[in-house]
N, CA, C and O atoms as a MOPAC input file, in Angstrom:
PM7 MOZYME 1SCF
protein

 N    -76.45000 1   -37.52300 1    50.60400 1
 C    -77.79000 1   -36.87600 1    50.35400 1
 C    -78.68700 1   -37.95700 1    49.93800 1
 O    -78.28400 1   -38.79600 1    49.13200 1
 N    -79.85300 1   -38.00200 1    50.41500 1
 C    -80.82600 1   -39.17300 1    49.90500 1
 C    -81.73100 1   -38.69800 1    48.89400 1
 O    -82.21800 1   -37.56800 1    48.93700 1
 N    -81.97400 1   -39.55000 1    47.96400 1
 C    -82.76000 1   -39.15300 1    46.70200 1
 C    -84.35200 1   -39.16700 1    47.18500 1
 O    -84.81800 1   -39.91900 1    48.04000 1
 N    -84.99500 1   -38.26700 1    46.51300 1
 C    -86.68100 1   -38.48600 1    46.93700 1
 C    -87.19400 1   -39.31500 1    45.83200 1
 O    -86.82900 1   -39.26800 1    44.65700 1
 N    -88.18100 1   -40.16000 1    46.41200 1
 C    -88.68300 1   -41.09600 1    45.35000 1
 C    -89.68500 1   -40.72600 1    44.58800 1
 O    -90.25500 1   -41.54400 1    43.86600 1
 N    -90.09300 1   -39.23100 1    44.65500 1
 C    -91.01700 1   -38.61700 1    43.88600 1
 C    -90.43800 1   -37.77300 1    42.70500 1
 O    -91.16600 1   -37.14600 1    41.93600 1
 N    -89.02100 1   -37.80300 1    42.61200 1
 C    -88.35100 1   -37.00100 1    41.63500 1
 C    -89.02300 1   -37.53500 1    40.09500 1
 O    -89.01300 1   -38.73300 1    39.81300 1
 N    -89.51900 1   -36.63700 1    39.28300 1
 C    -89.95800 1   -36.85900 1    38.14800 1
 C    -91.51000 1   -37.33400 1    38.04700 1
 O    -92.04700 1   -37.61700 1    36.97600 1
 N    -92.09200 1   -37.37500 1    39.18600 1
 C    -93.53600 1   -37.76100 1    39.11800 1
 C    -94.32700 1   -36.36100 1    39.54200 1
 O    -94.01100 1   -35.71200 1    40.53900 1
 N    -95.23200 1   -36.05000 1    38.78000 1
 C    -96.13600 1   -34.81200 1    39.08600 1
 C    -97.18100 1   -35.29000 1    40.17600 1
 O    -97.91900 1   -36.23800 1    39.90700 1
 N    -97.25000 1   -34.70700 1    41.29400 1
 C    -98.34600 1   -35.15700 1    42.27300 1
 C    -99.54100 1   -34.60500 1    41.96100 1
 O   -100.44100 1   -34.87900 1    42.75400 1
 N    -99.85700 1   -33.83200 1    40.94400 1
 C   -101.16700 1   -33.53300 1    40.49800 1
 C   -101.58500 1   -34.67300 1    39.54000 1
 O   -102.79100 1   -34.71500 1    39.29800 1
 N   -100.86500 1   -35.52900 1    39.00000 1
 C   -101.20100 1   -36.62800 1    38.15500 1
 C   -101.86400 1   -37.86100 1    39.02100 1
 O   -102.38100 1   -38.83100 1    38.46700 1
 N   -101.80200 1   -37.73600 1    40.16500 1
 C   -102.39000 1   -38.93600 1    40.93600 1
 C   -103.76900 1   -38.95900 1    40.82000 1
 O   -104.46200 1   -37.98100 1    40.54100 1
 N   -104.19400 1   -40.17500 1    41.05400 1
 C   -105.74000 1   -40.48800 1    40.60500 1
 C   -106.24800 1   -40.03000 1    41.93600 1
 O   -105.64200 1   -40.15600 1    43.00000 1
 N   -107.48400 1   -39.45900 1    41.75700 1
 C   -108.39800 1   -39.10700 1    43.07600 1
 C   -108.96200 1   -40.17900 1    43.65500 1
 O   -109.65100 1   -40.96700 1    43.00700 1
 N   -108.71800 1   -40.31100 1    44.95900 1
 C   -109.26100 1   -41.72100 1    45.68100 1
 C   -110.69100 1   -40.99500 1    46.30900 1
 O   -111.04700 1   -39.81800 1    46.25200 1
 N   -111.25100 1   -41.99600 1    46.82900 1
 C   -112.72400 1   -41.65400 1    47.39300 1
 C   -112.22300 1   -40.90400 1    48.86500 1
 O   -111.36000 1   -41.24500 1    49.67400 1
 N   -113.04900 1   -39.86600 1    48.83900 1
 C   -112.62500 1   -39.20500 1    50.37100 1
 C   -113.21400 1   -40.21100 1    51.50000 1
 O   -114.25500 1   -40.84500 1    51.32900 1
 N   -112.42300 1   -40.28000 1    52.67600 1
 C   -112.81500 1   -41.22900 1    53.60400 1
 C   -114.21800 1   -40.77900 1    54.34300 1
 O   -114.81600 1   -41.59100 1    55.04900 1
 N   -114.67500 1   -39.53000 1    54.15500 1
 C   -116.04100 1   -39.13200 1    55.01900 1
 C   -117.13600 1   -39.73000 1    54.06700 1
 O   -118.23300 1   -40.04600 1    54.52800 1
 N   -116.84400 1   -39.88100 1    52.77700 1
 C   -118.08400 1   -40.39800 1    51.92600 1
 C   -118.35200 1   -41.70500 1    52.40500 1
 O   -119.54600 1   -41.99000 1    52.49000 1
 N   -117.50000 1   -42.59800 1    52.74900 1
 C   -117.69300 1   -43.89600 1    53.33200 1
 C   -118.31300 1   -43.90900 1    54.73600 1
 O   -119.02700 1   -44.84900 1    55.08800 1
 N   -118.05200 1   -42.90300 1    55.51200 1
 C   -118.62700 1   -42.82300 1    56.88500 1
 C   -119.94700 1   -42.21800 1    56.93600 1
 O   -120.84000 1   -42.76600 1    57.58100 1
 N   -120.15100 1   -41.08300 1    56.28000 1
 C   -121.48600 1   -40.62500 1    56.24700 1
 C   -122.12600 1   -41.07500 1    54.92300 1
 O   -121.57700 1   -40.75000 1    53.87000 1
 N   -123.33000 1   -41.85300 1    54.91100 1
 C   -124.03800 1   -42.25600 1    53.81200 1
 C   -124.98600 1   -41.26500 1    53.31500 1
 O   -125.47000 1   -40.41200 1    54.05900 1
 N   -125.28400 1   -41.36400 1    51.96900 1
 C   -126.10300 1   -40.30100 1    51.22900 1
 C   -127.62300 1   -40.79900 1    51.37600 1
 O   -128.04500 1   -41.72100 1    50.67800 1
 N   -128.35000 1   -40.19600 1    52.23900 1
 C   -129.66500 1   -40.47500 1    52.45800 1
 C   -130.63100 1   -39.94000 1    51.28300 1
 O   -131.74700 1   -40.46100 1    51.28400 1
 N   -130.43700 1   -39.20300 1    50.51300 1
 C   -131.35900 1   -38.79600 1    49.42100 1
 C   -131.69100 1   -40.06900 1    48.47000 1
 O   -132.80500 1   -40.23500 1    47.97500 1
 N   -130.61900 1   -40.93000 1    48.27700 1
 C   -130.87500 1   -42.06300 1    47.31200 1
 C   -131.86400 1   -43.06600 1    47.90300 1
 O   -132.50400 1   -43.74500 1    47.10100 1
 N   -132.08600 1   -43.25800 1    49.36100 1
 C   -133.07200 1   -44.30500 1    49.90900 1
 C   -134.55600 1   -43.69400 1    49.67100 1
 O   -135.48500 1   -44.48900 1    49.52800 1
 N   -134.77300 1   -42.43300 1    49.62900 1
 C   -136.05700 1   -41.98200 1    49.71800 1
 C   -136.72400 1   -41.92600 1    48.40200 1
 O   -137.94100 1   -41.77800 1    48.30200 1
 N   -135.78100 1   -42.06700 1    47.20400 1
 C   -136.46200 1   -41.90800 1    46.10800 1
 C   -136.45700 1   -40.51700 1    45.58000 1
 O   -137.53900 1   -39.96800 1    45.36900 1
 N   -135.20400 1   -39.82200 1    45.31800 1
 C   -135.16600 1   -38.69000 1    44.73400 1
 C   -136.01100 1   -37.46300 1    45.55900 1
 O   -136.81500 1   -36.71200 1    45.00800 1
 N   -135.69900 1   -37.43200 1    46.80900 1
 C   -135.98000 1   -36.47300 1    47.74200 1
 C   -137.56400 1   -36.50300 1    48.02200 1
 O   -138.09600 1   -35.46500 1    48.41900 1
 N   -138.31200 1   -37.63500 1    47.83200 1
 C   -139.83800 1   -37.63300 1    48.13300 1
 C   -139.64500 1   -38.00200 1    49.57300 1
 O   -138.73600 1   -38.69100 1    50.03800 1
 N   -140.76100 1   -37.36900 1    50.28000 1
 C   -140.62200 1   -37.36800 1    51.70900 1
 C   -141.15200 1   -38.70100 1    52.19000 1
 O   -141.82600 1   -39.35700 1    51.39700 1
 N   -140.95200 1   -39.10400 1    53.23200 1
 C   -141.49600 1   -40.61700 1    53.70300 1
 C   -142.64600 1   -39.98300 1    54.59900 1
 O   -142.73500 1   -38.81500 1    54.97600 1
 N   -143.49500 1   -41.03600 1    54.84200 1
 C   -144.48500 1   -40.80400 1    55.81200 1
 C   -144.24800 1   -40.48500 1    57.06500 1
 O   -143.53400 1   -41.28200 1    57.67400 1
 N   -144.71400 1   -39.35800 1    57.76100 1
 C   -144.46500 1   -38.97000 1    59.10100 1
 C   -145.50000 1   -39.40300 1    60.07600 1
 O   -146.66300 1   -39.39200 1    59.67200 1
 N   -145.25600 1   -39.79300 1    61.33100 1
 C   -146.04200 1   -40.33700 1    62.17300 1
 C   -146.95600 1   -39.02400 1    62.57800 1
 O   -146.51900 1   -37.87300 1    62.60700 1
 N   -148.18400 1   -39.38200 1    62.85700 1
 C   -149.26200 1   -38.44000 1    63.09300 1
 C   -148.77300 1   -37.38800 1    64.42400 1
 O   -148.79600 1   -36.15800 1    64.44100 1
 N   -148.35900 1   -38.28200 1    65.44400 1
 C   -147.97400 1   -37.59500 1    66.69000 1
 C   -146.74100 1   -36.71100 1    66.29900 1
 O   -146.61400 1   -35.57700 1    66.76100 1
 N   -145.93000 1   -37.20700 1    65.52400 1
 C   -144.79100 1   -36.01900 1    65.10800 1
 C   -145.37800 1   -34.86700 1    64.37100 1
 O   -144.97200 1   -33.72100 1    64.56300 1
 N   -146.29300 1   -35.14200 1    63.56100 1
 C   -146.81300 1   -33.99300 1    62.87600 1
 C   -147.70300 1   -33.02200 1    63.64500 1
 O   -147.86600 1   -31.86900 1    63.24400 1
 N   -148.35800 1   -33.55900 1    64.90700 1
 C   -149.01400 1   -32.80600 1    65.92300 1
 C   -147.85800 1   -32.05900 1    66.73300 1
 O   -147.94400 1   -30.90200 1    67.14300 1
 N   -146.94800 1   -32.76600 1    66.87100 1
 C   -145.79400 1   -32.09700 1    67.83800 1
 C   -145.10000 1   -30.92900 1    66.81100 1
 O   -144.89900 1   -29.79700 1    67.25100 1
 N   -144.84000 1   -31.19500 1    65.77000 1
 C   -144.27800 1   -30.25100 1    64.65000 1
 C   -145.25700 1   -28.84600 1    64.49400 1
 O   -144.84300 1   -27.68800 1    64.44100 1
 N   -146.49600 1   -29.24800 1    64.44400 1
 C   -147.44300 1   -28.17500 1    64.43300 1
 C   -147.49100 1   -27.17000 1    65.76000 1
 O   -147.57600 1   -25.94500 1    65.67600 1
 N   -147.42700 1   -27.85000 1    66.87600 1
 C   -147.21200 1   -27.22400 1    68.16600 1
 C   -146.07200 1   -26.43100 1    68.11100 1
 O   -146.06500 1   -25.22900 1    68.37700 1
 N   -145.07300 1   -27.11200 1    67.75800 1
 C   -143.63200 1   -26.21600 1    67.80800 1
 C   -143.65900 1   -25.05300 1    66.97500 1
 O   -143.10700 1   -24.00300 1    67.30100 1
 N   -144.43400 1   -25.25200 1    65.65900 1
 C   -144.35400 1   -24.14700 1    64.65700 1
 C   -145.05900 1   -23.02300 1    65.31400 1
 O   -144.57700 1   -21.89000 1    65.30000 1
 N   -146.23800 1   -23.31300 1    65.91700 1
 C   -147.19400 1   -22.38500 1    66.77100 1
 C   -146.46700 1   -21.54400 1    67.88000 1
 O   -146.69100 1   -20.35100 1    68.08800 1
 N   -145.61900 1   -22.27500 1    68.52600 1
 C   -144.91700 1   -21.80000 1    69.64700 1
 C   -143.81900 1   -20.89200 1    68.83700 1
 O   -143.46600 1   -19.84400 1    69.37600 1
 N   -143.35900 1   -21.18600 1    67.78300 1
 C   -142.27100 1   -20.56300 1    67.15700 1
 C   -142.99000 1   -19.14300 1    66.69200 1
 O   -142.35400 1   -18.09200 1    66.77800 1
 N   -144.20800 1   -19.16600 1    66.24600 1
 C   -144.78500 1   -18.02200 1    65.76200 1
 C   -145.09300 1   -17.01700 1    67.11600 1
 O   -144.88600 1   -15.80400 1    67.10800 1
 N   -145.52300 1   -17.63200 1    68.04300 1
 C   -145.68700 1   -16.91300 1    69.23600 1
 C   -144.36600 1   -16.01300 1    69.78700 1
 O   -144.33000 1   -14.81400 1    70.06400 1
 N   -143.42600 1   -16.90400 1    69.83800 1
 C   -142.11500 1   -16.28000 1    69.97400 1
 C   -141.64700 1   -15.20500 1    69.05700 1
 O   -141.09800 1   -14.18400 1    69.47100 1
 N   -141.85900 1   -15.43700 1    67.90100 1
 C   -141.53500 1   -14.38300 1    66.83400 1
 C   -142.45300 1   -13.01900 1    67.15500 1
 O   -141.96700 1   -11.89600 1    67.01800 1
 N   -143.73100 1   -13.21900 1    67.56400 1
 C   -144.52500 1   -12.10100 1    67.60700 1
 C   -143.94800 1   -11.49000 1    68.95700 1
 O   -143.72100 1   -10.28100 1    68.99000 1
 N   -143.73400 1   -12.18000 1    69.92700 1
 C   -143.22600 1   -11.47200 1    71.23900 1
 C   -141.99800 1   -10.98900 1    70.91400 1
 O   -141.85400 1    -9.87100 1    71.40900 1
 N   -140.98100 1   -11.37600 1    70.24700 1
 C   -139.73400 1   -10.79300 1    70.05300 1
 C   -140.09700 1    -9.35900 1    69.21300 1
 O   -139.52600 1    -8.30300 1    69.48700 1
 N   -140.99600 1    -9.46100 1    68.28900 1
 C   -141.31100 1    -8.10800 1    67.55200 1
 C   -141.68100 1    -7.08100 1    68.45800 1
 O   -141.17600 1    -5.96300 1    68.35600 1
 N   -142.68400 1    -7.41000 1    69.51300 1
 C   -143.06400 1    -6.61400 1    70.54700 1
 C   -142.11600 1    -6.17500 1    71.43900 1
 O   -142.24000 1    -5.06000 1    71.94500 1
 N   -141.00500 1    -7.02600 1    71.75900 1
 C   -139.84600 1    -6.76700 1    72.54000 1
 C   -138.94900 1    -5.69800 1    71.81200 1
 O   -138.39000 1    -4.79000 1    72.42700 1
 N   -138.86200 1    -5.87000 1    70.52800 1
 C   -137.95700 1    -4.97800 1    69.67800 1
 C   -138.87500 1    -3.68600 1    69.76500 1
 O   -138.35000 1    -2.68100 1    70.24200 1
 N   -139.90700 1    -3.63200 1    69.43900 1
 C   -140.49000 1    -2.29200 1    69.50900 1
 C   -140.57800 1    -1.79700 1    70.81000 1
 O   -140.48600 1    -0.56900 1    70.81600 1
 N   -140.72500 1    -2.30100 1    71.93100 1
 C   -140.44400 1    -1.75900 1    73.35800 1
 C   -138.98500 1    -1.15800 1    73.59100 1
 O   -138.69000 1    -0.15000 1    74.23500 1
 N   -138.17900 1    -2.00200 1    72.92800 1
 C   -136.72200 1    -1.45900 1    72.98100 1
 C   -136.46500 1    -0.12200 1    72.32500 1
 O   -135.88800 1     0.82600 1    72.85800 1
 N   -137.00200 1    -0.16700 1    71.01200 1
 C   -136.79700 1     1.02000 1    70.27500 1
 C   -137.57300 1     2.21300 1    70.90400 1
 O   -137.17600 1     3.34600 1    70.63000 1
 N   -138.64400 1     2.05200 1    71.72200 1
 C   -139.33600 1     3.10000 1    72.28300 1
 C   -138.49400 1     3.47900 1    73.40300 1
 O   -138.21700 1     4.65500 1    73.63800 1
 N   -138.03800 1     2.39200 1    74.17500 1
 C   -137.21800 1     2.76800 1    75.25400 1
 C   -135.83000 1     3.73200 1    74.99100 1
 O   -135.34700 1     4.60100 1    75.71700 1
 N   -135.46800 1     3.31700 1    73.90000 1
 C   -134.20400 1     4.13500 1    73.36800 1
 C   -134.65500 1     5.60700 1    73.04900 1
 O   -134.01300 1     6.60200 1    73.38500 1
 N   -135.84200 1     5.61700 1    72.35900 1
 C   -136.41400 1     6.93200 1    71.92500 1
 C   -136.64100 1     7.64600 1    73.50100 1
 O   -136.10400 1     8.73800 1    73.69000 1
 N   -137.23400 1     7.17900 1    74.33000 1
 C   -137.62400 1     7.81200 1    75.56200 1
 C   -136.16600 1     8.14500 1    76.28800 1
 O   -136.04600 1     9.24700 1    76.82300 1
 N   -135.16100 1     7.29500 1    76.31100 1
 C   -133.87800 1     7.59900 1    76.78200 1
 C   -133.25000 1     8.90400 1    76.21000 1
 O   -132.74800 1     9.74600 1    76.95400 1
 N   -133.29300 1     9.02200 1    74.99100 1
 C   -132.83600 1    10.33900 1    74.37200 1
 C   -133.67700 1    11.48800 1    74.60400 1
 O   -133.22200 1    12.63000 1    74.66900 1
 N   -135.01800 1    11.17500 1    74.74200 1
 C   -135.77000 1    12.39800 1    75.02700 1
 C   -135.37200 1    12.72400 1    76.71300 1
 O   -135.31700 1    13.90400 1    77.06100 1
 N   -135.17600 1    11.92300 1    77.44900 1
 C   -134.69900 1    12.14800 1    78.85200 1
 C   -133.48500 1    12.83000 1    78.77400 1
 O   -133.42500 1    13.87700 1    79.41800 1
 N   -132.52500 1    12.49100 1    78.15100 1
 C   -131.31300 1    13.15500 1    78.06400 1
 C   -131.42800 1    14.63500 1    77.62500 1
 O   -130.74100 1    15.53600 1    78.10600 1
 N   -132.51800 1    14.82100 1    76.50400 1
 C   -132.68900 1    16.10200 1    76.19800 1
 C   -133.47300 1    17.06000 1    77.22900 1
 O   -133.30600 1    18.28000 1    77.24800 1
 N   -134.32500 1    16.38200 1    78.06000 1
 C   -135.08100 1    17.08000 1    79.02500 1
 C   -134.22300 1    17.50100 1    80.15900 1
 O   -134.46100 1    18.52200 1    80.80400 1
 N   -133.13700 1    16.64300 1    80.42000 1
 C   -132.05600 1    17.05300 1    81.51700 1
 C   -131.50800 1    18.24700 1    81.34100 1
 O   -131.41100 1    19.07900 1    82.24300 1
 N   -131.02400 1    18.44700 1    79.90300 1
 C   -130.49300 1    19.72100 1    79.51800 1
 C   -131.53300 1    20.83200 1    79.79100 1
 O   -131.17600 1    21.89600 1    80.29400 1
 N   -132.76200 1    20.59700 1    79.47500 1
 C   -133.61800 1    21.67900 1    79.64100 1
 C   -133.87000 1    22.01100 1    81.02100 1
 O   -134.13100 1    23.18100 1    81.30100 1
 N   -133.82600 1    21.15100 1    81.89200 1
 C   -133.98900 1    21.13300 1    83.22300 1
 C   -132.83900 1    22.07900 1    83.96200 1
 O   -133.04700 1    22.90500 1    84.85200 1
 N   -131.78300 1    21.79200 1    83.45400 1
 C   -130.44600 1    22.53500 1    83.67900 1
 C   -130.68400 1    24.02400 1    83.35200 1
 O   -130.47600 1    24.87400 1    84.21700 1
 N   -131.11300 1    24.35000 1    82.12900 1
 C   -131.41500 1    25.63000 1    81.84400 1
 C   -132.40500 1    26.30700 1    82.57100 1
 O   -132.30000 1    27.51000 1    82.81000 1
 N   -133.46300 1    25.55500 1    82.98500 1
 C   -134.62800 1    26.23900 1    83.72900 1
 C   -134.16500 1    26.59500 1    85.12300 1
 O   -134.63000 1    27.55200 1    85.74200 1
 N   -133.09400 1    25.67200 1    85.66000 1
 C   -132.42800 1    25.97300 1    87.02000 1
 C   -131.81500 1    27.19000 1    86.96000 1
 O   -132.01600 1    28.04200 1    87.82600 1
 N   -131.00400 1    27.38200 1    85.92200 1
 C   -130.21300 1    28.78100 1    85.72500 1
 C   -131.08700 1    29.85300 1    85.67200 1
 O   -130.77100 1    30.86900 1    86.29100 1
 N   -132.31000 1    29.81700 1    84.94200 1
 C   -133.28100 1    30.80200 1    84.82500 1
 C   -133.72200 1    31.12800 1    86.33600 1
 O   -133.65200 1    32.23400 1    86.87300 1
 N   -134.20300 1    29.90300 1    86.92600 1
 C   -134.85500 1    30.21200 1    88.26000 1
 C   -133.75400 1    30.85600 1    89.22700 1
 O   -134.14100 1    31.58800 1    90.13700 1
 N   -132.41200 1    30.60200 1    89.05100 1
 C   -131.56500 1    31.30900 1    90.07100 1
 C   -131.38200 1    32.64500 1    89.63900 1
 O   -131.20900 1    33.47600 1    90.53000 1
 N   -131.38500 1    33.08000 1    88.30700 1
 C   -131.38800 1    34.30200 1    87.92300 1
 C   -132.47200 1    35.12100 1    88.43100 1
 O   -132.29100 1    36.22600 1    88.94300 1
 N   -133.69500 1    34.51800 1    88.27100 1
 C   -134.96400 1    35.13500 1    88.75200 1
 C   -134.97800 1    35.27400 1    90.13700 1
 O   -135.56900 1    36.25800 1    90.58300 1
 N   -134.41400 1    34.44400 1    90.96700 1
 C   -134.24000 1    34.66800 1    92.51600 1
 C   -133.26200 1    35.77500 1    92.68200 1
 O   -133.52900 1    36.64400 1    93.51300 1
 N   -132.11000 1    35.85700 1    91.96200 1
 C   -131.34700 1    37.09300 1    92.19400 1
 C   -132.04000 1    38.36000 1    91.90600 1
 O   -131.95200 1    39.36400 1    92.61300 1
 N   -132.81900 1    38.24200 1    90.69500 1
 C   -133.48200 1    39.49700 1    90.55600 1
 C   -134.57600 1    40.00800 1    91.39500 1
 O   -134.81100 1    41.19800 1    91.59900 1
 N   -135.35000 1    38.80300 1    91.95400 1
 C   -136.30800 1    39.14800 1    92.99600 1
 C   -135.41600 1    39.81000 1    94.34600 1
 O   -135.78600 1    40.86000 1    94.87100 1
 N   -134.42400 1    39.19000 1    94.73700 1
 C   -133.54900 1    39.68800 1    95.92900 1
 C   -133.30700 1    41.21800 1    95.67200 1
 O   -133.51200 1    42.06100 1    96.54400 1
 N   -132.86300 1    41.50800 1    94.42900 1
 C   -132.57300 1    42.99300 1    94.08800 1
 C   -133.77900 1    43.76200 1    94.02700 1
 O   -133.62000 1    44.95900 1    94.27100 1
 N   -134.91700 1    43.39400 1    93.77100 1
 C   -136.23500 1    44.02600 1    93.69000 1
 C   -136.49200 1    44.34200 1    95.05400 1
 O   -136.73900 1    45.50800 1    95.36200 1
 N   -136.45700 1    43.34800 1    95.98800 1
 C   -136.75100 1    43.48000 1    97.35600 1
 C   -135.86600 1    44.64200 1    98.04200 1
 O   -136.35500 1    45.44300 1    98.83700 1
 N   -134.73300 1    44.64700 1    97.71400 1
 C   -133.76600 1    45.57300 1    98.21400 1
 C   -134.08400 1    46.90600 1    97.77700 1
 O   -133.94500 1    47.83800 1    98.56900 1
 N   -134.56400 1    47.13600 1    96.41100 1
 C   -134.88900 1    48.24100 1    95.89400 1
 C   -136.46600 1    48.78900 1    96.57100 1
 O   -136.75200 1    49.97200 1    96.75500 1
 N   -137.21500 1    47.80400 1    96.82200 1
 C   -138.52800 1    48.16300 1    97.51400 1
 C   -138.25600 1    48.72400 1    98.83900 1
 O   -138.85900 1    49.72700 1    99.21900 1
 N   -137.33800 1    48.10500 1    99.60100 1
 C   -137.04300 1    48.49200 1   100.95300 1
 C   -136.21900 1    50.09900 1   100.90400 1
 O   -136.29800 1    50.90900 1   101.82700 1
 N   -135.58600 1    50.28300 1    99.86800 1
 C   -134.97600 1    51.69500 1    99.77000 1
 C   -136.04900 1    52.39400 1    99.42900 1
 O   -136.15100 1    53.36600 1   100.17700 1
 N   -136.87800 1    52.34300 1    98.65600 1
 C   -138.11300 1    53.13900 1    98.31100 1
 C   -138.57000 1    53.38300 1    99.53200 1
 O   -138.50300 1    54.54400 1    99.93600 1
 N   -139.04800 1    52.50600 1   100.25900 1
 C   -139.90600 1    52.56700 1   101.51600 1
 C   -139.04800 1    53.63000 1   102.55000 1
 O   -139.53500 1    54.59700 1   103.13600 1
 N   -137.86200 1    53.24200 1   102.59100 1
 C   -137.04500 1    54.08600 1   103.49900 1
 C   -136.97900 1    55.66200 1   102.75700 1
 O   -136.94100 1    56.60600 1   103.54600 1
 N   -136.96900 1    55.88700 1   101.69600 1
 C   -137.06700 1    57.29400 1   100.89200 1
 C   -138.31400 1    57.88300 1   101.30100 1
 O   -138.36200 1    58.96000 1   101.89500 1
 N   -139.40700 1    57.14100 1   100.96800 1
 C   -140.76800 1    57.79800 1   101.38600 1
 C   -140.93500 1    58.24200 1   102.96900 1
 O   -141.54600 1    59.21700 1   103.40900 1
 N   -140.25100 1    57.29200 1   103.64000 1
 C   -140.36800 1    57.65700 1   105.25400 1
 C   -139.46700 1    58.85300 1   105.48500 1
 O   -139.81600 1    59.66200 1   106.34500 1
 N   -138.24600 1    59.07000 1   104.75000 1
 C   -137.55500 1    60.54300 1   104.83300 1
 C   -138.20500 1    61.46100 1   104.30800 1
 O   -138.10500 1    62.58100 1   104.81000 1
 N   -139.09800 1    61.25000 1   103.09600 1
 C   -139.62600 1    62.33600 1   102.59900 1
 C   -140.87800 1    62.84000 1   103.35800 1
 O   -141.25000 1    64.01300 1   103.39000 1
 N   -141.45500 1    61.82400 1   103.94400 1
 C   -142.63100 1    62.07500 1   104.92200 1
 C   -142.10000 1    63.04700 1   106.20800 1
 O   -142.76000 1    63.94600 1   106.73000 1
 N   -140.88500 1    62.67200 1   106.53300 1
 C   -140.31300 1    63.23300 1   107.67800 1
 C   -139.62300 1    64.62500 1   107.29900 1
 O   -139.38400 1    65.46500 1   108.16700 1
 N   -139.36600 1    64.78700 1   106.15900 1
 C   -138.86000 1    66.17900 1   105.72300 1
 C   -140.10200 1    66.85300 1   105.57900 1
 O   -140.09100 1    68.00500 1   106.01300 1
 N   -141.18000 1    66.44900 1   105.08500 1
 C   -142.37300 1    67.35700 1   104.82100 1
 C   -142.96500 1    67.63200 1   106.34600 1
 O   -143.44600 1    68.71400 1   106.68400 1
 N   -142.86800 1    66.63800 1   107.09000 1
 C   -143.57200 1    67.12200 1   108.34100 1
 C   -142.56900 1    68.11700 1   109.10600 1
 O   -143.06500 1    68.88400 1   109.93100 1
 N   -141.31300 1    68.14300 1   108.89600 1
 C   -140.56200 1    69.11200 1   109.74900 1
 C   -140.19700 1    70.36100 1   108.99900 1
 O   -139.62300 1    71.29500 1   109.55800 1
 N   -140.54200 1    70.37200 1   107.69600 1
 C   -140.33600 1    71.75200 1   106.99400 1
 C   -141.51100 1    72.51400 1   106.90100 1
 O   -142.62200 1    72.00300 1   106.75300 1
 N   -141.28300 1    73.82800 1   106.99300 1
 C   -142.48700 1    74.76200 1   106.98600 1
 C   -142.96400 1    74.85700 1   105.45300 1
 O   -142.35000 1    74.14100 1   104.66300 1
 N   -143.86800 1    75.56700 1   105.01700 1
 C   -144.48500 1    75.69500 1   103.74700 1
 C   -143.48000 1    76.33400 1   102.84700 1
 O   -143.45200 1    75.97800 1   101.66800 1
 N   -142.60000 1    77.29900 1   103.31100 1
 C   -141.77000 1    78.18200 1   102.42100 1
 C   -140.45200 1    77.23200 1   102.04400 1
 O   -139.78900 1    77.35100 1   101.01400 1
 N   -140.23100 1    76.31500 1   103.05300 1
 C   -138.78800 1    75.68700 1   102.85400 1
 C   -138.94200 1    74.67400 1   101.72700 1
 O   -137.89700 1    74.31400 1   101.18500 1
 N   -140.17300 1    74.12600 1   101.26500 1
 C   -140.22700 1    73.13800 1   100.32900 1
 C   -140.09600 1    73.76800 1    98.81600 1
 O   -140.50700 1    74.89400 1    98.53600 1
 N   -139.49300 1    72.92300 1    97.92800 1
 C   -139.72100 1    73.61100 1    96.44600 1
 C   -141.29100 1    73.49700 1    95.98300 1
 O   -142.04300 1    72.73600 1    96.59200 1
 N   -141.65200 1    74.11600 1    95.11600 1
 C   -143.06000 1    74.34800 1    94.76300 1
 C   -143.75600 1    72.95700 1    94.12000 1
 O   -144.96800 1    72.83000 1    93.95200 1
 N   -142.87100 1    72.06800 1    93.83600 1
 C   -143.42900 1    70.81500 1    93.31800 1
 C   -143.79200 1    70.00600 1    94.38800 1
 O   -144.64100 1    69.12800 1    94.23800 1
 N   -143.11000 1    70.25300 1    95.70400 1
 C   -143.42800 1    69.35600 1    96.83800 1
 C   -144.43600 1    69.98100 1    97.67700 1
 O   -145.02400 1    69.36200 1    98.56400 1
 N   -144.65400 1    71.28900 1    97.38600 1
 C   -145.69600 1    71.85900 1    98.21300 1
 C   -147.19700 1    71.27100 1    97.88200 1
 O   -147.44100 1    70.88500 1    96.73900 1
 N   -148.08700 1    71.22100 1    98.80300 1
 C   -149.43100 1    70.49900 1    98.50400 1
 C   -150.17600 1    71.58400 1    97.47800 1
 O   -149.68500 1    72.68800 1    97.24100 1
 N   -151.17600 1    71.20900 1    97.02000 1
 C   -151.96200 1    71.90600 1    96.11700 1
 C   -152.74800 1    73.10600 1    96.87900 1
 O   -153.23300 1    72.93100 1    97.99600 1
 N   -152.81800 1    74.14300 1    96.29100 1
 C   -153.64500 1    75.28100 1    96.97000 1
 C   -155.12200 1    74.95800 1    96.96700 1
 O   -155.65400 1    74.47700 1    95.96700 1
 N   -155.81000 1    75.22700 1    98.11500 1
 C   -157.04900 1    74.85100 1    98.19400 1
 C   -157.91900 1    76.11800 1    97.84600 1
 O   -159.14800 1    76.04300 1    97.84600 1

């Protein structure tokens, strides 16, 4: 069995070396003098102002779109509720149609009974009818 070369040495005691990325990516804050901005080209400032104005317009448009989306969601829930109401109204209409058909059948039966009663009155003599069906005395 081979012996390790690190036996008896604590790896945490090793001296920290510079990180390799520190040498690759330099620190730019030291060049400008403690974060003071350098002069920016006027064309770049104009372009920056134009882009900021466009960003503000896009933010305003997004707010409008979000409001429209919220309104659409509210309308969608309203439509879902209305479809339930429409189904209820259709049931009521079907019930009313059935009642109207029953009323027409009863009306036809009443007309038939009136015709039979008129026939009975015409065929019966004055003494054959009960007192309440006889005409008024003149």
